[in-house]
GROMACS .gro file of C-alpha atoms in nm:
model
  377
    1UNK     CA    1  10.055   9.170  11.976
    2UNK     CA    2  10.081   9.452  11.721
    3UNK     CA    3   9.856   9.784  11.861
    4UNK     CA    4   9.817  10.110  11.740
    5UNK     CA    5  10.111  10.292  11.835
    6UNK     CA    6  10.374  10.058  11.704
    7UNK     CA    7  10.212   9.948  11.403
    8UNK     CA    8  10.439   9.951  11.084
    9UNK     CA    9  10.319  10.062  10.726
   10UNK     CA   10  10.400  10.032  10.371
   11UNK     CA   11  10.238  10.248  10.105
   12UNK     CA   12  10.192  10.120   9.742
   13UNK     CA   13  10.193  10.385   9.501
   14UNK     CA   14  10.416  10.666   9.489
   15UNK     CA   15  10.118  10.927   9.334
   16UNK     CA   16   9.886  11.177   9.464
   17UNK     CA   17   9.722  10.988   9.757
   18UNK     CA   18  10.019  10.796   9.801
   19UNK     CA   19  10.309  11.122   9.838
   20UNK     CA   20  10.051  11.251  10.091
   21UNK     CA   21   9.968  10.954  10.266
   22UNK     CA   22  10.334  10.785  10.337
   23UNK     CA   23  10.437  11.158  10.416
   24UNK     CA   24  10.150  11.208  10.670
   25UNK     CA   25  10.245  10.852  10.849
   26UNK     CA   26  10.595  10.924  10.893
   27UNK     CA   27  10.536  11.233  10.989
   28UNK     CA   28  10.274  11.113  11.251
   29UNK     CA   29  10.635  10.898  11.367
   30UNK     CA   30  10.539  10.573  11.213
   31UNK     CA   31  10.783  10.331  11.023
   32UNK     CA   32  10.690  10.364  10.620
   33UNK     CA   33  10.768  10.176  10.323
   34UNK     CA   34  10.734  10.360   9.988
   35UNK     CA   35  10.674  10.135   9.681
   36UNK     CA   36  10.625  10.209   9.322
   37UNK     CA   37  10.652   9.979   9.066
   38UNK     CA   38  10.829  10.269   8.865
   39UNK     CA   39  11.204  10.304   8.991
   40UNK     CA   40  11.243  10.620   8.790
   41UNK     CA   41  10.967  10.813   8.969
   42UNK     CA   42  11.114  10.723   9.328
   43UNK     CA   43  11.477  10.877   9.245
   44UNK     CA   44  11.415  11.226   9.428
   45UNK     CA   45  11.335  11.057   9.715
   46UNK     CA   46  11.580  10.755   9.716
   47UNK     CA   47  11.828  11.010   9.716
   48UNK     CA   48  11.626  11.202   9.992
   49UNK     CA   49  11.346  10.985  10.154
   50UNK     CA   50  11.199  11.273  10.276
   51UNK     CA   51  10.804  11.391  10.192
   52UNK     CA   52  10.745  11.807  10.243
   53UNK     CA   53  10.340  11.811  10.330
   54UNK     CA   54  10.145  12.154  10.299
   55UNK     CA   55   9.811  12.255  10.341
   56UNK     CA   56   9.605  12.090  10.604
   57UNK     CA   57   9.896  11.895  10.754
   58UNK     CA   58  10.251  12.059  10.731
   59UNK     CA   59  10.573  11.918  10.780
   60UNK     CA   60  10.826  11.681  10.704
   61UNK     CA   61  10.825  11.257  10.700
   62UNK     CA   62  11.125  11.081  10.701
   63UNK     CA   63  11.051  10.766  10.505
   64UNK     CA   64  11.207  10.422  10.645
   65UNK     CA   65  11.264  10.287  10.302
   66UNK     CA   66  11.147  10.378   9.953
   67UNK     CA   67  11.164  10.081   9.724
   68UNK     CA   68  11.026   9.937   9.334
   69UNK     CA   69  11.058   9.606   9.470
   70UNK     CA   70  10.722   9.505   9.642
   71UNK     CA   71  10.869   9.215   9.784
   72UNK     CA   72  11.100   9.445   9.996
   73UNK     CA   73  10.840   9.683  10.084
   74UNK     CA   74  10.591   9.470  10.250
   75UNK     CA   75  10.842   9.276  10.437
   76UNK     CA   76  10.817   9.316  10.811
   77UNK     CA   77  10.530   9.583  10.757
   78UNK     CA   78  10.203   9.531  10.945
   79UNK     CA   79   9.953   9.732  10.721
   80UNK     CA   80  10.054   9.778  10.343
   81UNK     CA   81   9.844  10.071  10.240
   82UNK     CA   82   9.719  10.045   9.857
   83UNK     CA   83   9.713  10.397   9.725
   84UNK     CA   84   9.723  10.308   9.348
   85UNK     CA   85   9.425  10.331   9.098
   86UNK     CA   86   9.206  10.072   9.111
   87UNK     CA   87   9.305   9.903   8.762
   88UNK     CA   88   9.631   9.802   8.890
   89UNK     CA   89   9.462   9.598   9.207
   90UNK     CA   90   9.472   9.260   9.004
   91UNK     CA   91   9.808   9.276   8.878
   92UNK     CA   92   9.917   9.401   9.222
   93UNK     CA   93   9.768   9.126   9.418
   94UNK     CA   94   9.901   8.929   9.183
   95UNK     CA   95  10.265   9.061   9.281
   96UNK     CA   96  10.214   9.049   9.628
   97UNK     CA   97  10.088   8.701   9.685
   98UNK     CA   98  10.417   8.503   9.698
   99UNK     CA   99  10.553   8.741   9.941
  100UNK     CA  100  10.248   8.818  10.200
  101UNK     CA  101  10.250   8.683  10.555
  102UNK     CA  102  10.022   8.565  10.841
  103UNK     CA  103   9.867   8.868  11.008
  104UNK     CA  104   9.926   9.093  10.740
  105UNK     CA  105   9.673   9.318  10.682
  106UNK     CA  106   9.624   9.482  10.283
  107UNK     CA  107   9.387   9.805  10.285
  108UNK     CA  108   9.274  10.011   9.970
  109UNK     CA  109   9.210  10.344   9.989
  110UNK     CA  110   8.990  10.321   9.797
  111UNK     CA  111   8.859  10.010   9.680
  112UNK     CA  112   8.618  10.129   9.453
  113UNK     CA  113   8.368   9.886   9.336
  114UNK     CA  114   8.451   9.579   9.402
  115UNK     CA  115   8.811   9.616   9.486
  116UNK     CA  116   8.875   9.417   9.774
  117UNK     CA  117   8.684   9.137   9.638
  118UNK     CA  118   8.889   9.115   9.340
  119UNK     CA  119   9.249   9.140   9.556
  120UNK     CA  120   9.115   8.843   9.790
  121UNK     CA  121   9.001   8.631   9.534
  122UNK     CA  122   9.316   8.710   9.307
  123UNK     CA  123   9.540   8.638   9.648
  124UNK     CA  124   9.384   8.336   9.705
  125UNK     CA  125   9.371   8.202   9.345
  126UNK     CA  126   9.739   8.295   9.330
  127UNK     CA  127   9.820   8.014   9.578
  128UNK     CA  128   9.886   8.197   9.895
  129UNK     CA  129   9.722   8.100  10.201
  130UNK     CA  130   9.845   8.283  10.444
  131UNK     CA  131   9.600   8.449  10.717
  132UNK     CA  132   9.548   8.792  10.573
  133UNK     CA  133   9.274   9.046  10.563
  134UNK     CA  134   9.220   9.258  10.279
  135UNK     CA  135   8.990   9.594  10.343
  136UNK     CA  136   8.889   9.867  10.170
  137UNK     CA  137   8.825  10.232  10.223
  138UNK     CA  138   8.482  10.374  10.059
  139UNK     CA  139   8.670  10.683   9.949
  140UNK     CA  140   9.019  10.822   9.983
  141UNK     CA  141   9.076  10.999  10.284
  142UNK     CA  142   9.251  11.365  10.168
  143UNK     CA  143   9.160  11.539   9.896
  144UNK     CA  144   9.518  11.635   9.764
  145UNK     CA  145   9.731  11.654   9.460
  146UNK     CA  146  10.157  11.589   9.470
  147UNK     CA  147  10.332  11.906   9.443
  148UNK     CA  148  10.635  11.746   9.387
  149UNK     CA  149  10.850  11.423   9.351
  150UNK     CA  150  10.937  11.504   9.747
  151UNK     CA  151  10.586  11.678   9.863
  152UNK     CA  152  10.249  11.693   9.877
  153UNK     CA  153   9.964  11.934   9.942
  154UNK     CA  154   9.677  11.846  10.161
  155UNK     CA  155   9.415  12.027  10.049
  156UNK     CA  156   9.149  11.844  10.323
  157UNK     CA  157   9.106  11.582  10.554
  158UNK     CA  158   8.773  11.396  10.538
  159UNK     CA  159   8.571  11.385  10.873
  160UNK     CA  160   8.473  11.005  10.850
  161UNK     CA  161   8.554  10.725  10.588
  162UNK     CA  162   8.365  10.403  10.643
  163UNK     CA  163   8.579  10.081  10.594
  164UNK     CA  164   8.525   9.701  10.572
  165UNK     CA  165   8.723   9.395  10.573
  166UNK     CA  166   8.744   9.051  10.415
  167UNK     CA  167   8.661   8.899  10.667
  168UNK     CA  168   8.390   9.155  10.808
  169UNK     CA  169   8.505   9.000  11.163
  170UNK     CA  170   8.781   9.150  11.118
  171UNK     CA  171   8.642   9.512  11.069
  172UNK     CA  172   8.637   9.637  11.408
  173UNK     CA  173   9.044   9.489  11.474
  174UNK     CA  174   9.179   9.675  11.108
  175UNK     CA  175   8.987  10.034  11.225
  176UNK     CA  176   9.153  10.021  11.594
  177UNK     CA  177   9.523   9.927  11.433
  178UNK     CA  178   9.459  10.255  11.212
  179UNK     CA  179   9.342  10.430  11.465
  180UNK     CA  180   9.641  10.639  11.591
  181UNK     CA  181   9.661  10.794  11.212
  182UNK     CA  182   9.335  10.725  11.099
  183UNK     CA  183   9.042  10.771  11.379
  184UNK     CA  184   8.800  10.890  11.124
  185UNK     CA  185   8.766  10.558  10.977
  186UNK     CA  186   8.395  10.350  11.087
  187UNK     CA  187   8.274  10.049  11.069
  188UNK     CA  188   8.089   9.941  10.744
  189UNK     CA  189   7.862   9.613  10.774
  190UNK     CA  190   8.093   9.459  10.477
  191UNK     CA  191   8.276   9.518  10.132
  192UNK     CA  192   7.901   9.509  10.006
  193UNK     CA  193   7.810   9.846  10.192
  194UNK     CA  194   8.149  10.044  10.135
  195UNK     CA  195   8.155   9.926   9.774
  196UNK     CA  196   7.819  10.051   9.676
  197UNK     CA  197   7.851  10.356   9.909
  198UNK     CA  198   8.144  10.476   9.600
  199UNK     CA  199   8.128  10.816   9.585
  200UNK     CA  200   8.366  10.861   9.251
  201UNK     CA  201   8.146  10.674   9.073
  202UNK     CA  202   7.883  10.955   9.071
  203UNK     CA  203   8.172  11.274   9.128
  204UNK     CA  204   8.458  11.128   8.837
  205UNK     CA  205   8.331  11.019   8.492
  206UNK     CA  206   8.053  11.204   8.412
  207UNK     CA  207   8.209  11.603   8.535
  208UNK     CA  208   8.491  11.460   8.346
  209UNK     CA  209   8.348  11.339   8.030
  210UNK     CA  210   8.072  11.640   8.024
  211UNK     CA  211   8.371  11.854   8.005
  212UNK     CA  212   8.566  11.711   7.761
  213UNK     CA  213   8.613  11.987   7.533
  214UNK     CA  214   8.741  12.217   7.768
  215UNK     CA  215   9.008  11.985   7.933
  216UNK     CA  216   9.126  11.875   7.579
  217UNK     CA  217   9.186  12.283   7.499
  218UNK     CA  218   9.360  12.297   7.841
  219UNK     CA  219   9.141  12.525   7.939
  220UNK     CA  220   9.200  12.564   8.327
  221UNK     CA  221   8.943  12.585   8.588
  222UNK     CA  222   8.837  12.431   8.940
  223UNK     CA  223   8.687  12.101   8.849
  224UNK     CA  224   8.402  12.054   9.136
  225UNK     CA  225   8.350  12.431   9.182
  226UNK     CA  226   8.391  12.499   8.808
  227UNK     CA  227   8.317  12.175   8.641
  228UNK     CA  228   7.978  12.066   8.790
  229UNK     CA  229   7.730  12.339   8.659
  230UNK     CA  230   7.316  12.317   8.770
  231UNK     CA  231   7.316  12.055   8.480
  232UNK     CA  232   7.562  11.846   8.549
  233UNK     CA  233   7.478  11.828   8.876
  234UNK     CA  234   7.100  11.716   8.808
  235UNK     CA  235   7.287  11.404   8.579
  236UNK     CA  236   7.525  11.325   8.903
  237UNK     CA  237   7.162  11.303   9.086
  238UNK     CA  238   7.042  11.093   8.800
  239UNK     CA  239   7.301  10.886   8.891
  240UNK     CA  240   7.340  10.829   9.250
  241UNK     CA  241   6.975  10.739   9.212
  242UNK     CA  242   7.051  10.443   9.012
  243UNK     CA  243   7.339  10.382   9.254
  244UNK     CA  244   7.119  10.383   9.568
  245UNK     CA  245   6.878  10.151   9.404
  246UNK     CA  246   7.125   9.918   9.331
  247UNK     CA  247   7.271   9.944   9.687
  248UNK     CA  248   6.924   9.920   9.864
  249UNK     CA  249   6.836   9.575   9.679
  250UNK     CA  250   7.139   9.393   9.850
  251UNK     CA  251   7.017   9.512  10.172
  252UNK     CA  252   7.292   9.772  10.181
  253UNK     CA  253   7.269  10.117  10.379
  254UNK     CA  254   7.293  10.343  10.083
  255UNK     CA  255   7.399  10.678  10.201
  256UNK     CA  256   7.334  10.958   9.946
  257UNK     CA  257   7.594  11.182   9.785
  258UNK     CA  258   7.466  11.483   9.876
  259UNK     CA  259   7.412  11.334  10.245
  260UNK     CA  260   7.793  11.220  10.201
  261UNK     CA  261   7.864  11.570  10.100
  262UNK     CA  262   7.791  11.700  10.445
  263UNK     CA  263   7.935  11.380  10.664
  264UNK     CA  264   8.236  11.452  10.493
  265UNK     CA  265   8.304  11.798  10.455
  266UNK     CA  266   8.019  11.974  10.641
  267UNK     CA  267   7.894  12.088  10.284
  268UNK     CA  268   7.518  12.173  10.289
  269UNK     CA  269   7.294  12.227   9.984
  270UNK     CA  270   6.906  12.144   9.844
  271UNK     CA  271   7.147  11.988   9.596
  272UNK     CA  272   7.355  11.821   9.463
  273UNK     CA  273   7.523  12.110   9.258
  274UNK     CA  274   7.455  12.362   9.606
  275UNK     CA  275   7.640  12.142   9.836
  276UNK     CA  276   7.932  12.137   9.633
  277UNK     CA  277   7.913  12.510   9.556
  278UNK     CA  278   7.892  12.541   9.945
  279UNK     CA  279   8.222  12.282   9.972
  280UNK     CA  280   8.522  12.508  10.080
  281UNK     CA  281   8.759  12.237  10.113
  282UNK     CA  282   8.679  12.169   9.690
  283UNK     CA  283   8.840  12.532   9.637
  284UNK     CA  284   9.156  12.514   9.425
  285UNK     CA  285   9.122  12.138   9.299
  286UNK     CA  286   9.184  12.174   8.938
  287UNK     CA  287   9.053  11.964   8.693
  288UNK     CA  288   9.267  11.668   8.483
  289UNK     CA  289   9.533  11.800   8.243
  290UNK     CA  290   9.373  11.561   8.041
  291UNK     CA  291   9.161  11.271   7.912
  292UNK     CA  292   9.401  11.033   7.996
  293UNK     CA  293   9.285  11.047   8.357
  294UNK     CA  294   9.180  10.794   8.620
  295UNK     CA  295   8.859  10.984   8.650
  296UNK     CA  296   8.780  10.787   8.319
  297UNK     CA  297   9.022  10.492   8.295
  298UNK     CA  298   8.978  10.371   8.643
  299UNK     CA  299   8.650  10.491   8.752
  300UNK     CA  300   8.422  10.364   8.456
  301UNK     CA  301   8.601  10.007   8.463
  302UNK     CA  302   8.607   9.998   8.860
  303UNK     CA  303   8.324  10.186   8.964
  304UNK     CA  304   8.038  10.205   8.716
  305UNK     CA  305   8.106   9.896   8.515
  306UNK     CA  306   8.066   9.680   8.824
  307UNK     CA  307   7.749   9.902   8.973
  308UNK     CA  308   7.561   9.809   8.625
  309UNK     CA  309   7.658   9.459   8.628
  310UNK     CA  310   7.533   9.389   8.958
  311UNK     CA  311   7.253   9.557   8.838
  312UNK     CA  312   7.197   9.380   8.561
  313UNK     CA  313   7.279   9.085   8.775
  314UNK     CA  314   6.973   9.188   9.046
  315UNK     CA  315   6.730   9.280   8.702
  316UNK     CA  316   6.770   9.641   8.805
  317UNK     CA  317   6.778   9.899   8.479
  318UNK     CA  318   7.049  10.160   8.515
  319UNK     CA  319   6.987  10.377   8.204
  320UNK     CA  320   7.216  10.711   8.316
  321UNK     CA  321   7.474  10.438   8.459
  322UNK     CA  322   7.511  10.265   8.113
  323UNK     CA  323   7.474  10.644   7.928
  324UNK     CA  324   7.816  10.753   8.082
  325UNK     CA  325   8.004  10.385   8.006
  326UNK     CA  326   7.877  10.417   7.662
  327UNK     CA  327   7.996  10.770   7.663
  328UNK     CA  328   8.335  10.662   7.781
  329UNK     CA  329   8.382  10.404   7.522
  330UNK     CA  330   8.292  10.634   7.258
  331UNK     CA  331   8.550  10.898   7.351
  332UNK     CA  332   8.811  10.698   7.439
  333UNK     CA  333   8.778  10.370   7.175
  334UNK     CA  334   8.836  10.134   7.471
  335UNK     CA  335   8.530   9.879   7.607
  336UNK     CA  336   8.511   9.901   7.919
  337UNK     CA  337   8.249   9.664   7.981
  338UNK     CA  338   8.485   9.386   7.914
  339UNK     CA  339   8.754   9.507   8.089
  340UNK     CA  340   8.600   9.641   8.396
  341UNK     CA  341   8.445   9.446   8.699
  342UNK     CA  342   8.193   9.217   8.628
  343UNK     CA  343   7.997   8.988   8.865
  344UNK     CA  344   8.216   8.709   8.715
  345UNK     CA  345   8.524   8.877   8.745
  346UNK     CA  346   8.411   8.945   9.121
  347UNK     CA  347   8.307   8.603   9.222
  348UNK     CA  348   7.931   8.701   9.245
  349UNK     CA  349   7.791   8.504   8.952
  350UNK     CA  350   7.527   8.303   8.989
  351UNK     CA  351   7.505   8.446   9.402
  352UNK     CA  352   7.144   8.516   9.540
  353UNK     CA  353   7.219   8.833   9.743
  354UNK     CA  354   7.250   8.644  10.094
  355UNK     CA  355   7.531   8.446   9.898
  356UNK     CA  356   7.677   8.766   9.818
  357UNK     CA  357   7.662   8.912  10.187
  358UNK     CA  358   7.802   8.543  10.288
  359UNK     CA  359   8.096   8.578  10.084
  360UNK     CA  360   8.182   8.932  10.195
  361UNK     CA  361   8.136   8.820  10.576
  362UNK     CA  362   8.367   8.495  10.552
  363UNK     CA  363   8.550   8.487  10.193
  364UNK     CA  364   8.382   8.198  10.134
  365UNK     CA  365   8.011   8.047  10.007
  366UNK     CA  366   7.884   7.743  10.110
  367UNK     CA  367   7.623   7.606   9.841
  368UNK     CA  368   7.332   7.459  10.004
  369UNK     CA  369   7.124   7.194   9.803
  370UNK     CA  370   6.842   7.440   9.745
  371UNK     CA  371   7.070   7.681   9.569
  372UNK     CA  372   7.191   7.416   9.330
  373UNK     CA  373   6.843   7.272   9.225
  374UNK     CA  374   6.796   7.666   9.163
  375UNK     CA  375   7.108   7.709   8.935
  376UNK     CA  376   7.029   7.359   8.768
  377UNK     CA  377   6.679   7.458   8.717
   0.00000   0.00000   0.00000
């Protein structure tokens, strides 16, 4: 039986989170696999499968394999670590179905909204039945950015990151295999409660979108310390509001974001806009290069979109919510209503909120009679 100490890992995604994360496991003396679906972006360290870490955490990982072929880099692994956005879950689920095995265990750090009901309904409707659990992180562990195609820089480490599984029996098994290099992850009561407890839904879009006109000019500055002004950070409290409500009509311990704020980092404010002002480990994260960031393309589809569905889904109004999608569509010409999450899309339609709960504890539904006189009627 597989434990803690001699657990095996692939990471998927060669970016930010994913530089940092396969160099902090191999440096922590564990056997990684690096995939990217890009070949070209994995040449440095083909050539040297080596990751450089700074900051927080410093030294060197020596990577077991580095790979663009995710059939190779999941073989033999134990826990295959999903460090890419959350718009490329499908497709990758997709990918990884014909090659998954019994007692694998698929973890996304982080899920997002919705995320690892998506990749276990995708897995399944993909044909593979094999016994695997799919989990998902509420928020990425490190704050960090790649310095380099061989390093990354670990700007912080958070203190606790909740985490549930598919299914939530599971939970408690996936947090003590990730214990040895991961003890700050908890025990959430499902994907319900880490999904709704999504922090970059309320810290990504709207910062971003709000200061548009300065990242377009290139203008450089710190993006939480900088970026969220007194305003901004009264429309990120608009939002978490909506959020919470959401979370607190499926039954679901909402934790605030400025409570998360000071789980996390120790940050203290009245505020929302205070506690981040008061956030050291925020110091020296820079804001996108761009609008072509996953602070808009993967956040709004992922994170909002599915919050207002299941809002809309619950007859819950989410007016600041649906301000910032509309926003995003504007700017960017894309809809991201239709192509982000929706309770359809997510497997949720038609679910009363037990159903939903149901589903997250077992994968599966079972319709009673009463339910279907209810849909019928």
């Amino acid at each position: 039986m597989v434990n803690f100490e001699n657990v095996s890992y692939a990471v998927i995604g060669a970016g930010n989170g994913g530089l940092a994360m396969a160099g902090y496991l191999a440096l922590r003396g564990y056997s990684v696999n690096l995939y990217n679906r890009s070949r070209e972006k994995l040449e440095s360290l083909i050539s040297y499968p080596v990751i450089t870490l700074s900051g927080s955490v410093e030294g060197k990982g020596v990577l077991n394999l580095v790979t663009s072929d995710i059939g190779e880099a999941i073989q033999n692994t134990d826990i295959i670590m999903v460090t890419v956005p959350a718009t490329g879950h499908y497709r990758l689920a997709k990918a990884m179905a014909p090659y998954l095995k019994d007692g694998q265990i698929i973890v996304l750090n982080p899920g997002r909204t919705g995320g690892a009901l998506e990749v276990y309904e995708t897995i399944r409707k993909s044909g593979c039945d094999k016994d695997i659990v799919v989990a998902e992180a509420q928020t990425f562990i490190y704050a960090c950015r790649a310095t380099g195609p061989n390093s990354a820089r670990i700007f912080s480490v958070k203190n606790e990151v909740a985490l549930a599984a598919i299914p939530a029996t599971s939970t408690r098994r996936v947090i003590r295999l990730l214990s040895g290099a991961y003890p700050q992850f908890t025990p959430a009561r499902d994907v319900i409660e880490t999904s709704l407890n999504n922090f970059g839904a309320i810290f990504h879009p709207a910062p971003t979108l709000l200061n548009s006109g300065h990242i377009e000019r290139g203008q450089a500055f710190e993006y939480y310390l900088e970026g969220i002004t007194p305003s901004i950070g009264q429309m990120l409290e608009r939002l978490d509001a909506e959020r919470m409500k959401v979370a607190r009509a499926l039954g679901v311990k909402a934790v605030s974001a400025l409570e998360w704020l000071e789980e996390s980092y120790g940050a203290k404010g009245d505020s929302i806009y205070e506690a981040i002002q008061n956030n050291p480990a925020y110091k020296g994260l820079t804001a996108p290069k761009g609008l072509d960031t996953r602070y808009i393309y993967e956040d709004v589809p992922c994170s909002l979109v599915p919050i207002a569905s299941i809002a809309e889904h619950l007859g819950i109004e989410t007016p600041a919510i649906d301000t910032i999608i509309r926003l995003a569509n504007m700017i960017t010409g894309r809809n991201f209503r239709e192509e982000g999450r929706t309770v359809d899309k997510l497997g949720l339609k038609g679910l009363s909120v037990v159903e939903i709960h149901q589903l997250a504890q077992t994968g599966e539904v079972k319709k009673t009679a009463v339910h279907e006189q209810e849909v019928v009627a």
